[in-house]
Structures are given as structure tokens and as C-alpha cells.
Amino acid sequence: MENDPEDLVAYFRPRIEVELAELEGDSRATDEDRRPVELDQQSVGRLSRMDAMQMQAIAAAVERRRRMRLVGLDQALRRMEAGEYGYCLDCGEFIGRRRLEIDPAAPKCVRCA
């Protein structure tokens, strides 16, 4: 059934858990990218300090987005446990399976998003 809460949880929980595990693994991979940039004017052939700072800023932005996604996925799991998964936080209407297919952590329906 389209909006049966048990079916939704059974279908989407594994997807959310897999994405959570992947994102948690990504954190370890980006730790080195977020290290402070060291100025080494004696080096030849290395990235300039500006390039390194730009890469660090990009890595920080990616990390912020990753953390926001982790929070969203965790909140979706909490809604599952509370029996509220699949229903809009604002209006209480069913979010819609197609929207959940695109983003299983979607907290709101299209109208309220």
C-alpha cells in the first residue's frame, strides 16, 4: 500500500542506514582535507597557499553538508521509531512515496517544503 507506515519503514530504513554508514565513513576520508594550511615558501611544485586555502574551504563546505545530511537521516530514523515517518512535520499529511524515493529523509511534503 502506498502510505502504509510499516511498509514505508521496512522499505526505507535499510536505505537510510546504508547512507548513514557511508556518510560516517566519508568523515574519516575528509579529515586530512580540513587540516590548517601551512605556508612553505621553499617548496617548488606544490599548490600555492591560495589554492590550498580554497581547497580547504571546499572541504569545509562539503563537511557542513555531510553533517546536515547525517542529522536529517538520524531524524528520519527517529520519526520511524515514533511512528511518524512519511508524514509532513508542518501539515501532517502524507509526504508521498515518490518524494521519499528521491529523499528518504524528507521531513515535509512538497507543498510545505
Short mmCIF file of the N, C-alpha and C atoms (twelve columns), coordinates in Angstrom:
data_MODEL
# 
_entry.id   MODEL 
# 
loop_
_atom_site.group_PDB 
_atom_site.id 
_atom_site.type_symbol 
_atom_site.label_atom_id 
_atom_site.label_alt_id 
_atom_site.label_comp_id 
_atom_site.label_asym_id 
_atom_site.label_seq_id 
_atom_site.Cartn_x 
_atom_site.Cartn_y 
_atom_site.Cartn_z 
_atom_site.pdbx_PDB_model_num 
ATOM 1   N N  . MET A 1   0.837  -1.186 0.000  1 
ATOM 2   C CA . MET A 1   0.000  0.000  0.000  1 
ATOM 3   C C  . MET A 1   0.881  1.249  0.000  1 
ATOM 4   N N  . GLU A 2   0.438  2.272  -0.707 1 
ATOM 5   C CA . GLU A 2   1.212  3.499  -0.922 1 
ATOM 6   C C  . GLU A 2   1.682  4.155  0.369  1 
ATOM 7   N N  . ASN A 3   0.797  4.302  1.352  1 
ATOM 8   C CA . ASN A 3   1.177  5.042  2.554  1 
ATOM 9   C C  . ASN A 3   1.046  4.232  3.837  1 
ATOM 10  N N  . ASP A 4   1.204  2.936  3.749  1 
ATOM 11  C CA . ASP A 4   1.201  2.104  4.949  1 
ATOM 12  C C  . ASP A 4   2.511  2.345  5.699  1 
ATOM 13  N N  . PRO A 5   2.433  2.867  6.933  1 
ATOM 14  C CA . PRO A 5   3.660  3.202  7.673  1 
ATOM 15  C C  . PRO A 5   4.631  2.035  7.831  1 
ATOM 16  N N  . GLU A 6   4.128  0.848  8.078  1 
ATOM 17  C CA . GLU A 6   5.023  -0.306 8.250  1 
ATOM 18  C C  . GLU A 6   5.760  -0.633 6.964  1 
ATOM 19  N N  . ASP A 7   5.052  -0.551 5.832  1 
ATOM 20  C CA . ASP A 7   5.702  -0.805 4.541  1 
ATOM 21  C C  . ASP A 7   6.768  0.252  4.243  1 
ATOM 22  N N  . LEU A 8   6.443  1.509  4.549  1 
ATOM 23  C CA . LEU A 8   7.406  2.588  4.316  1 
ATOM 24  C C  . LEU A 8   8.670  2.375  5.136  1 
ATOM 25  N N  . VAL A 9   8.501  2.063  6.406  1 
ATOM 26  C CA . VAL A 9   9.655  1.854  7.287  1 
ATOM 27  C C  . VAL A 9   10.474 0.663  6.810  1 
ATOM 28  N N  . ALA A 10  9.805  -0.431 6.474  1 
ATOM 29  C CA . ALA A 10  10.520 -1.627 6.019  1 
ATOM 30  C C  . ALA A 10  11.300 -1.351 4.736  1 
ATOM 31  N N  . TYR A 11  10.754 -0.521 3.871  1 
ATOM 32  C CA . TYR A 11  11.400 -0.228 2.599  1 
ATOM 33  C C  . TYR A 11  12.528 0.799  2.740  1 
ATOM 34  N N  . PHE A 12  12.291 1.873  3.492  1 
ATOM 35  C CA . PHE A 12  13.247 2.979  3.534  1 
ATOM 36  C C  . PHE A 12  14.296 2.871  4.631  1 
ATOM 37  N N  . ARG A 13  14.043 2.155  5.718  1 
ATOM 38  C CA . ARG A 13  15.033 2.063  6.797  1 
ATOM 39  C C  . ARG A 13  16.386 1.547  6.297  1 
ATOM 40  N N  . PRO A 14  16.431 0.453  5.527  1 
ATOM 41  C CA . PRO A 14  17.747 -0.022 5.053  1 
ATOM 42  C C  . PRO A 14  18.474 1.015  4.194  1 
ATOM 43  N N  . ARG A 15  17.744 1.740  3.367  1 
ATOM 44  C CA . ARG A 15  18.379 2.774  2.533  1 
ATOM 45  C C  . ARG A 15  18.984 3.871  3.400  1 
ATOM 46  N N  . ILE A 16  18.249 4.285  4.417  1 
ATOM 47  C CA . ILE A 16  18.736 5.335  5.313  1 
ATOM 48  C C  . ILE A 16  19.956 4.846  6.086  1 
ATOM 49  N N  . GLU A 17  19.901 3.618  6.577  1 
ATOM 50  C CA . GLU A 17  21.025 3.075  7.354  1 
ATOM 51  C C  . GLU A 17  22.285 2.940  6.504  1 
ATOM 52  N N  . VAL A 18  22.135 2.531  5.246  1 
ATOM 53  C CA . VAL A 18  23.288 2.417  4.343  1 
ATOM 54  C C  . VAL A 18  23.893 3.798  4.087  1 
ATOM 55  N N  . GLU A 19  23.038 4.786  3.820  1 
ATOM 56  C CA . GLU A 19  23.557 6.138  3.570  1 
ATOM 57  C C  . GLU A 19  24.246 6.701  4.810  1 
ATOM 58  N N  . LEU A 20  23.681 6.448  5.986  1 
ATOM 59  C CA . LEU A 20  24.317 6.886  7.235  1 
ATOM 60  C C  . LEU A 20  25.718 6.296  7.369  1 
ATOM 61  N N  . ALA A 21  25.843 5.005  7.117  1 
ATOM 62  C CA . ALA A 21  27.144 4.341  7.229  1 
ATOM 63  C C  . ALA A 21  28.146 4.928  6.236  1 
ATOM 64  N N  . GLU A 22  27.689 5.196  5.015  1 
ATOM 65  C CA . GLU A 22  28.576 5.776  4.005  1 
ATOM 66  C C  . GLU A 22  29.044 7.171  4.413  1 
ATOM 67  N N  . LEU A 23  28.119 7.981  4.908  1 
ATOM 68  C CA . LEU A 23  28.475 9.343  5.318  1 
ATOM 69  C C  . LEU A 23  29.404 9.343  6.521  1 
ATOM 70  N N  . GLU A 24  29.209 8.427  7.437  1 
ATOM 71  C CA . GLU A 24  30.104 8.333  8.590  1 
ATOM 72  C C  . GLU A 24  31.501 7.925  8.149  1 
ATOM 73  N N  . GLY A 25  31.611 7.082  7.142  1 
ATOM 74  C CA . GLY A 25  32.905 6.701  6.589  1 
ATOM 75  C C  . GLY A 25  33.571 7.846  5.853  1 
ATOM 76  N N  . ASP A 26  32.763 8.690  5.191  1 
ATOM 77  C CA . ASP A 26  33.301 9.844  4.465  1 
ATOM 78  C C  . ASP A 26  33.985 10.826 5.395  1 
ATOM 79  N N  . SER A 27  33.563 10.905 6.635  1 
ATOM 80  C CA . SER A 27  34.159 11.838 7.594  1 
ATOM 81  C C  . SER A 27  35.636 11.547 7.781  1 
ATOM 82  N N  . ARG A 28  35.971 10.290 7.913  1 
ATOM 83  C CA . ARG A 28  37.378 9.920  8.101  1 
ATOM 84  C C  . ARG A 28  38.202 10.268 6.864  1 
ATOM 85  N N  . ALA A 29  37.595 10.182 5.694  1 
ATOM 86  C CA . ALA A 29  38.318 10.453 4.453  1 
ATOM 87  C C  . ALA A 29  38.617 11.938 4.279  1 
ATOM 88  N N  . THR A 30  37.799 12.813 4.849  1 
ATOM 89  C CA . THR A 30  37.995 14.244 4.627  1 
ATOM 90  C C  . THR A 30  38.724 14.944 5.766  1 
ATOM 91  N N  . ASP A 31  39.080 14.248 6.817  1 
ATOM 92  C CA . ASP A 31  39.791 14.875 7.935  1 
ATOM 93  C C  . ASP A 31  41.076 15.559 7.476  1 
ATOM 94  N N  . GLU A 32  41.823 14.907 6.601  1 
ATOM 95  C CA . GLU A 32  43.094 15.466 6.127  1 
ATOM 96  C C  . GLU A 32  42.866 16.735 5.307  1 
ATOM 97  N N  . ASP A 33  41.777 16.776 4.542  1 
ATOM 98  C CA . ASP A 33  41.484 17.946 3.710  1 
ATOM 99  C C  . ASP A 33  41.171 19.188 4.533  1 
ATOM 100 N N  . ARG A 34  40.727 19.006 5.769  1 
ATOM 101 C CA . ARG A 34  40.340 20.141 6.611  1 
ATOM 102 C C  . ARG A 34  41.466 20.634 7.515  1 
ATOM 103 N N  . ARG A 35  42.634 20.029 7.433  1 
ATOM 104 C CA . ARG A 35  43.773 20.474 8.256  1 
ATOM 105 C C  . ARG A 35  44.151 21.903 7.894  1 
ATOM 106 N N  . PRO A 36  44.705 22.652 8.845  1 
ATOM 107 C CA . PRO A 36  45.160 24.013 8.541  1 
ATOM 108 C C  . PRO A 36  46.228 24.006 7.447  1 
ATOM 109 N N  . VAL A 37  46.186 25.038 6.623  1 
ATOM 110 C CA . VAL A 37  47.149 25.174 5.528  1 
ATOM 111 C C  . VAL A 37  48.447 25.731 6.090  1 
ATOM 112 N N  . GLU A 38  49.554 25.072 5.755  1 
ATOM 113 C CA . GLU A 38  50.870 25.534 6.204  1 
ATOM 114 C C  . GLU A 38  51.544 26.290 5.067  1 
ATOM 115 N N  . LEU A 39  52.173 27.373 5.417  1 
ATOM 116 C CA . LEU A 39  52.883 28.176 4.432  1 
ATOM 117 C C  . LEU A 39  54.317 27.676 4.329  1 
ATOM 118 N N  . ASP A 40  54.663 27.180 3.143  1 
ATOM 119 C CA . ASP A 40  56.011 26.671 2.903  1 
ATOM 120 C C  . ASP A 40  56.516 27.332 1.624  1 
ATOM 121 N N  . GLN A 41  57.176 28.472 1.760  1 
ATOM 122 C CA . GLN A 41  57.618 29.224 0.596  1 
ATOM 123 C C  . GLN A 41  58.831 28.594 -0.079 1 
ATOM 124 N N  . GLN A 42  59.451 27.625 0.529  1 
ATOM 125 C CA . GLN A 42  60.624 26.982 -0.052 1 
ATOM 126 C C  . GLN A 42  60.244 25.868 -1.030 1 
ATOM 127 N N  . SER A 43  59.023 25.409 -0.956 1 
ATOM 128 C CA . SER A 43  58.609 24.287 -1.801 1 
ATOM 129 C C  . SER A 43  58.382 24.741 -3.235 1 
ATOM 130 N N  . VAL A 44  58.806 23.917 -4.156 1 
ATOM 131 C CA . VAL A 44  58.593 24.173 -5.569 1 
ATOM 132 C C  . VAL A 44  57.694 23.057 -6.089 1 
ATOM 133 N N  . GLY A 45  56.697 23.407 -6.910 1 
ATOM 134 C CA . GLY A 45  55.818 22.401 -7.476 1 
ATOM 135 C C  . GLY A 45  54.621 22.053 -6.599 1 
ATOM 136 N N  . ARG A 46  54.496 22.655 -5.463 1 
ATOM 137 C CA . ARG A 46  53.326 22.398 -4.604 1 
ATOM 138 C C  . ARG A 46  52.246 23.429 -4.899 1 
ATOM 139 N N  . LEU A 47  51.046 23.117 -4.440 1 
ATOM 140 C CA . LEU A 47  49.963 24.089 -4.612 1 
ATOM 141 C C  . LEU A 47  50.314 25.381 -3.907 1 
ATOM 142 N N  . SER A 48  49.893 26.472 -4.479 1 
ATOM 143 C CA . SER A 48  50.107 27.751 -3.801 1 
ATOM 144 C C  . SER A 48  49.251 27.785 -2.539 1 
ATOM 145 N N  . ARG A 49  49.602 28.671 -1.652 1 
ATOM 146 C CA . ARG A 49  48.844 28.787 -0.402 1 
ATOM 147 C C  . ARG A 49  47.381 29.117 -0.698 1 
ATOM 148 N N  . MET A 50  47.116 29.970 -1.676 1 
ATOM 149 C CA . MET A 50  45.737 30.338 -2.025 1 
ATOM 150 C C  . MET A 50  44.965 29.127 -2.534 1 
ATOM 151 N N  . ASP A 51  45.595 28.317 -3.372 1 
ATOM 152 C CA . ASP A 51  44.935 27.110 -3.864 1 
ATOM 153 C C  . ASP A 51  44.616 26.166 -2.713 1 
ATOM 154 N N  . ALA A 52  45.569 26.023 -1.809 1 
ATOM 155 C CA . ALA A 52  45.364 25.137 -0.662 1 
ATOM 156 C C  . ALA A 52  44.240 25.657 0.231  1 
ATOM 157 N N  . MET A 53  44.183 26.978 0.415  1 
ATOM 158 C CA . MET A 53  43.118 27.556 1.236  1 
ATOM 159 C C  . MET A 53  41.752 27.374 0.573  1 
ATOM 160 N N  . GLN A 54  41.716 27.497 -0.749 1 
ATOM 161 C CA . GLN A 54  40.468 27.293 -1.475 1 
ATOM 162 C C  . GLN A 54  40.000 25.843 -1.332 1 
ATOM 163 N N  . MET A 55  40.913 24.916 -1.463 1 
ATOM 164 C CA . MET A 55  40.565 23.500 -1.307 1 
ATOM 165 C C  . MET A 55  40.083 23.220 0.117  1 
ATOM 166 N N  . GLN A 56  40.693 23.873 1.088  1 
ATOM 167 C CA . GLN A 56  40.281 23.704 2.483  1 
ATOM 168 C C  . GLN A 56  38.858 24.235 2.678  1 
ATOM 169 N N  . ALA A 57  38.539 25.370 2.059  1 
ATOM 170 C CA . ALA A 57  37.196 25.945 2.169  1 
ATOM 171 C C  . ALA A 57  36.163 25.028 1.528  1 
ATOM 172 N N  . ILE A 58  36.514 24.439 0.396  1 
ATOM 173 C CA . ILE A 58  35.612 23.498 -0.266 1 
ATOM 174 C C  . ILE A 58  35.384 22.283 0.623  1 
ATOM 175 N N  . ALA A 59  36.454 21.759 1.199  1 
ATOM 176 C CA . ALA A 59  36.335 20.599 2.088  1 
ATOM 177 C C  . ALA A 59  35.462 20.923 3.300  1 
ATOM 178 N N  . ALA A 60  35.582 22.136 3.824  1 
ATOM 179 C CA . ALA A 60  34.763 22.540 4.973  1 
ATOM 180 C C  . ALA A 60  33.291 22.619 4.582  1 
ATOM 181 N N  . ALA A 61  33.005 23.133 3.386  1 
ATOM 182 C CA . ALA A 61  31.620 23.218 2.918  1 
ATOM 183 C C  . ALA A 61  31.028 21.829 2.706  1 
ATOM 184 N N  . VAL A 62  31.818 20.939 2.145  1 
ATOM 185 C CA . VAL A 62  31.367 19.556 1.951  1 
ATOM 186 C C  . VAL A 62  31.075 18.908 3.300  1 
ATOM 187 N N  . GLU A 63  31.921 19.165 4.272  1 
ATOM 188 C CA . GLU A 63  31.724 18.601 5.613  1 
ATOM 189 C C  . GLU A 63  30.456 19.143 6.261  1 
ATOM 190 N N  . ARG A 64  30.180 20.431 6.080  1 
ATOM 191 C CA . ARG A 64  28.940 21.008 6.633  1 
ATOM 192 C C  . ARG A 64  27.715 20.332 6.029  1 
ATOM 193 N N  . ARG A 65  27.729 20.156 4.703  1 
ATOM 194 C CA . ARG A 65  26.605 19.486 4.034  1 
ATOM 195 C C  . ARG A 65  26.476 18.048 4.496  1 
ATOM 196 N N  . ARG A 66  27.604 17.367 4.686  1 
ATOM 197 C CA . ARG A 66  27.585 15.974 5.141  1 
ATOM 198 C C  . ARG A 66  26.950 15.884 6.526  1 
ATOM 199 N N  . ARG A 67  27.338 16.794 7.409  1 
ATOM 200 C CA . ARG A 67  26.785 16.783 8.775  1 
ATOM 201 C C  . ARG A 67  25.290 17.082 8.780  1 
ATOM 202 N N  . MET A 68  24.860 18.017 7.934  1 
ATOM 203 C CA . MET A 68  23.430 18.326 7.846  1 
ATOM 204 C C  . MET A 68  22.645 17.112 7.361  1 
ATOM 205 N N  . ARG A 69  23.215 16.388 6.407  1 
ATOM 206 C CA . ARG A 69  22.546 15.192 5.891  1 
ATOM 207 C C  . ARG A 69  22.483 14.119 6.974  1 
ATOM 208 N N  . LEU A 70  23.572 13.959 7.733  1 
ATOM 209 C CA . LEU A 70  23.571 12.995 8.837  1 
ATOM 210 C C  . LEU A 70  22.460 13.301 9.834  1 
ATOM 211 N N  . VAL A 71  22.291 14.566 10.171 1 
ATOM 212 C CA . VAL A 71  21.231 14.968 11.105 1 
ATOM 213 C C  . VAL A 71  19.862 14.627 10.518 1 
ATOM 214 N N  . GLY A 72  19.658 14.934 9.243  1 
ATOM 215 C CA . GLY A 72  18.382 14.638 8.592  1 
ATOM 216 C C  . GLY A 72  18.069 13.155 8.574  1 
ATOM 217 N N  . LEU A 73  19.070 12.338 8.279  1 
ATOM 218 C CA . LEU A 73  18.871 10.888 8.259  1 
ATOM 219 C C  . LEU A 73  18.583 10.358 9.656  1 
ATOM 220 N N  . ASP A 74  19.296 10.875 10.646 1 
ATOM 221 C CA . ASP A 74  19.061 10.464 12.028 1 
ATOM 222 C C  . ASP A 74  17.648 10.844 12.467 1 
ATOM 223 N N  . GLN A 75  17.202 12.024 12.086 1 
ATOM 224 C CA . GLN A 75  15.845 12.448 12.432 1 
ATOM 225 C C  . GLN A 75  14.800 11.564 11.754 1 
ATOM 226 N N  . ALA A 76  15.074 11.135 10.523 1 
ATOM 227 C CA . ALA A 76  14.149 10.235 9.831  1 
ATOM 228 C C  . ALA A 76  14.029 8.913  10.588 1 
ATOM 229 N N  . LEU A 77  15.154 8.389  11.074 1 
ATOM 230 C CA . LEU A 77  15.106 7.150  11.862 1 
ATOM 231 C C  . LEU A 77  14.311 7.357  13.151 1 
ATOM 232 N N  . ARG A 78  14.457 8.510  13.760 1 
ATOM 233 C CA . ARG A 78  13.692 8.814  14.986 1 
ATOM 234 C C  . ARG A 78  12.191 8.885  14.689 1 
ATOM 235 N N  . ARG A 79  11.835 9.484  13.530 1 
ATOM 236 C CA . ARG A 79  10.420 9.529  13.144 1 
ATOM 237 C C  . ARG A 79  9.890  8.126  12.902 1 
ATOM 238 N N  . MET A 80  10.724 7.254  12.355 1 
ATOM 239 C CA . MET A 80  10.311 5.859  12.164 1 
ATOM 240 C C  . MET A 80  9.994  5.215  13.509 1 
ATOM 241 N N  . GLU A 81  10.886 5.407  14.469 1 
ATOM 242 C CA . GLU A 81  10.694 4.821  15.801 1 
ATOM 243 C C  . GLU A 81  9.435  5.368  16.478 1 
ATOM 244 N N  . ALA A 82  9.119  6.629  16.209 1 
ATOM 245 C CA . ALA A 82  7.958  7.269  16.834 1 
ATOM 246 C C  . ALA A 82  6.659  7.003  16.071 1 
ATOM 247 N N  . GLY A 83  6.762  6.306  14.929 1 
ATOM 248 C CA . GLY A 83  5.572  6.040  14.121 1 
ATOM 249 C C  . GLY A 83  5.097  7.249  13.332 1 
ATOM 250 N N  . GLU A 84  5.981  8.210  13.101 1 
ATOM 251 C CA . GLU A 84  5.624  9.450  12.407 1 
ATOM 252 C C  . GLU A 84  6.255  9.556  11.025 1 
ATOM 253 N N  . TYR A 85  6.978  8.534  10.603 1 
ATOM 254 C CA . TYR A 85  7.702  8.600  9.331  1 
ATOM 255 C C  . TYR A 85  6.720  8.642  8.165  1 
ATOM 256 N N  . GLY A 86  7.023  9.495  7.200  1 
ATOM 257 C CA . GLY A 86  6.217  9.590  5.993  1 
ATOM 258 C C  . GLY A 86  5.144  10.660 6.059  1 
ATOM 259 N N  . TYR A 87  5.057  11.338 7.185  1 
ATOM 260 C CA . TYR A 87  4.058  12.389 7.350  1 
ATOM 261 C C  . TYR A 87  4.750  13.735 7.555  1 
ATOM 262 N N  . CYS A 88  4.220  14.757 6.900  1 
ATOM 263 C CA . CYS A 88  4.799  16.099 6.912  1 
ATOM 264 C C  . CYS A 88  4.832  16.668 8.326  1 
ATOM 265 N N  . LEU A 89  5.970  17.238 8.698  1 
ATOM 266 C CA . LEU A 89  6.108  17.857 10.017 1 
ATOM 267 C C  . LEU A 89  5.241  19.104 10.161 1 
ATOM 268 N N  . ASP A 90  4.928  19.774 9.050  1 
ATOM 269 C CA . ASP A 90  4.143  21.010 9.121  1 
ATOM 270 C C  . ASP A 90  2.638  20.761 9.075  1 
ATOM 271 N N  . CYS A 91  2.168  20.051 8.052  1 
ATOM 272 C CA . CYS A 91  0.719  19.898 7.869  1 
ATOM 273 C C  . CYS A 91  0.188  18.539 8.306  1 
ATOM 274 N N  . GLY A 92  1.073  17.567 8.520  1 
ATOM 275 C CA . GLY A 92  0.645  16.245 8.964  1 
ATOM 276 C C  . GLY A 92  0.150  15.328 7.860  1 
ATOM 277 N N  . GLU A 93  0.114  15.820 6.633  1 
ATOM 278 C CA . GLU A 93  -0.327 15.000 5.502  1 
ATOM 279 C C  . GLU A 93  0.784  14.039 5.079  1 
ATOM 280 N N  . PHE A 94  0.389  12.975 4.373  1 
ATOM 281 C CA . PHE A 94  1.359  12.013 3.862  1 
ATOM 282 C C  . PHE A 94  2.290  12.712 2.874  1 
ATOM 283 N N  . ILE A 95  3.577  12.490 3.010  1 
ATOM 284 C CA . ILE A 95  4.581  13.146 2.166  1 
ATOM 285 C C  . ILE A 95  4.485  12.670 0.721  1 
ATOM 286 N N  . GLY A 96  4.267  11.416 0.515  1 
ATOM 287 C CA . GLY A 96  4.204  10.859 -0.835 1 
ATOM 288 C C  . GLY A 96  5.405  9.972  -1.093 1 
ATOM 289 N N  . ARG A 97  5.120  8.772  -1.564 1 
ATOM 290 C CA . ARG A 97  6.189  7.795  -1.773 1 
ATOM 291 C C  . ARG A 97  7.203  8.272  -2.807 1 
ATOM 292 N N  . ARG A 98  6.738  8.952  -3.850 1 
ATOM 293 C CA . ARG A 98  7.672  9.425  -4.889 1 
ATOM 294 C C  . ARG A 98  8.676  10.409 -4.306 1 
ATOM 295 N N  . ARG A 99  8.220  11.290 -3.424 1 
ATOM 296 C CA . ARG A 99  9.145  12.245 -2.781 1 
ATOM 297 C C  . ARG A 99  10.117 11.500 -1.879 1 
ATOM 298 N N  . LEU A 100 9.630  10.513 -1.150 1 
ATOM 299 C CA . LEU A 100 10.502 9.732  -0.272 1 
ATOM 300 C C  . LEU A 100 11.500 8.897  -1.074 1 
ATOM 301 N N  . GLU A 101 11.124 8.485  -2.268 1 
ATOM 302 C CA . GLU A 101 12.066 7.764  -3.139 1 
ATOM 303 C C  . GLU A 101 13.251 8.664  -3.476 1 
ATOM 304 N N  . ILE A 102 12.969 9.944  -3.712 1 
ATOM 305 C CA . ILE A 102 14.027 10.895 -4.045 1 
ATOM 306 C C  . ILE A 102 14.867 11.212 -2.813 1 
ATOM 307 N N  . ASP A 103 14.197 11.440 -1.682 1 
ATOM 308 C CA . ASP A 103 14.894 11.744 -0.426 1 
ATOM 309 C C  . ASP A 103 14.183 11.037 0.723  1 
ATOM 310 N N  . PRO A 104 14.678 9.868  1.123  1 
ATOM 311 C CA . PRO A 104 14.026 9.113  2.201  1 
ATOM 312 C C  . PRO A 104 13.987 9.853  3.535  1 
ATOM 313 N N  . ALA A 105 14.774 10.907 3.681  1 
ATOM 314 C CA . ALA A 105 14.791 11.671 4.931  1 
ATOM 315 C C  . ALA A 105 13.919 12.921 4.854  1 
ATOM 316 N N  . ALA A 106 13.168 13.085 3.768  1 
ATOM 317 C CA . ALA A 106 12.352 14.292 3.601  1 
ATOM 318 C C  . ALA A 106 11.391 14.451 4.779  1 
ATOM 319 N N  . PRO A 107 11.470 15.590 5.481  1 
ATOM 320 C CA . PRO A 107 10.598 15.790 6.641  1 
ATOM 321 C C  . PRO A 107 9.277  16.474 6.302  1 
ATOM 322 N N  . LYS A 108 9.170  17.001 5.066  1 
ATOM 323 C CA . LYS A 108 7.977  17.756 4.695  1 
ATOM 324 C C  . LYS A 108 7.478  17.342 3.319  1 
ATOM 325 N N  . CYS A 109 6.182  17.551 3.102  1 
ATOM 326 C CA . CYS A 109 5.603  17.297 1.790  1 
ATOM 327 C C  . CYS A 109 6.065  18.393 0.830  1 
ATOM 328 N N  . VAL A 110 5.788  18.214 -0.448 1 
ATOM 329 C CA . VAL A 110 6.217  19.181 -1.459 1 
ATOM 330 C C  . VAL A 110 5.580  20.540 -1.189 1 
ATOM 331 N N  . ARG A 111 4.321  20.550 -0.802 1 
ATOM 332 C CA . ARG A 111 3.609  21.803 -0.574 1 
ATOM 333 C C  . ARG A 111 4.238  22.626 0.554  1 
ATOM 334 N N  . CYS A 112 4.692  21.966 1.610  1 
ATOM 335 C CA . CYS A 112 5.228  22.674 2.785  1 
ATOM 336 C C  . CYS A 112 6.741  22.905 2.727  1 
ATOM 337 N N  . ALA A 113 7.411  22.221 1.817  1 
ATOM 338 C CA . ALA A 113 8.882  22.316 1.758  1 
ATOM 339 C C  . ALA A 113 9.357  23.666 1.285  1 
# 
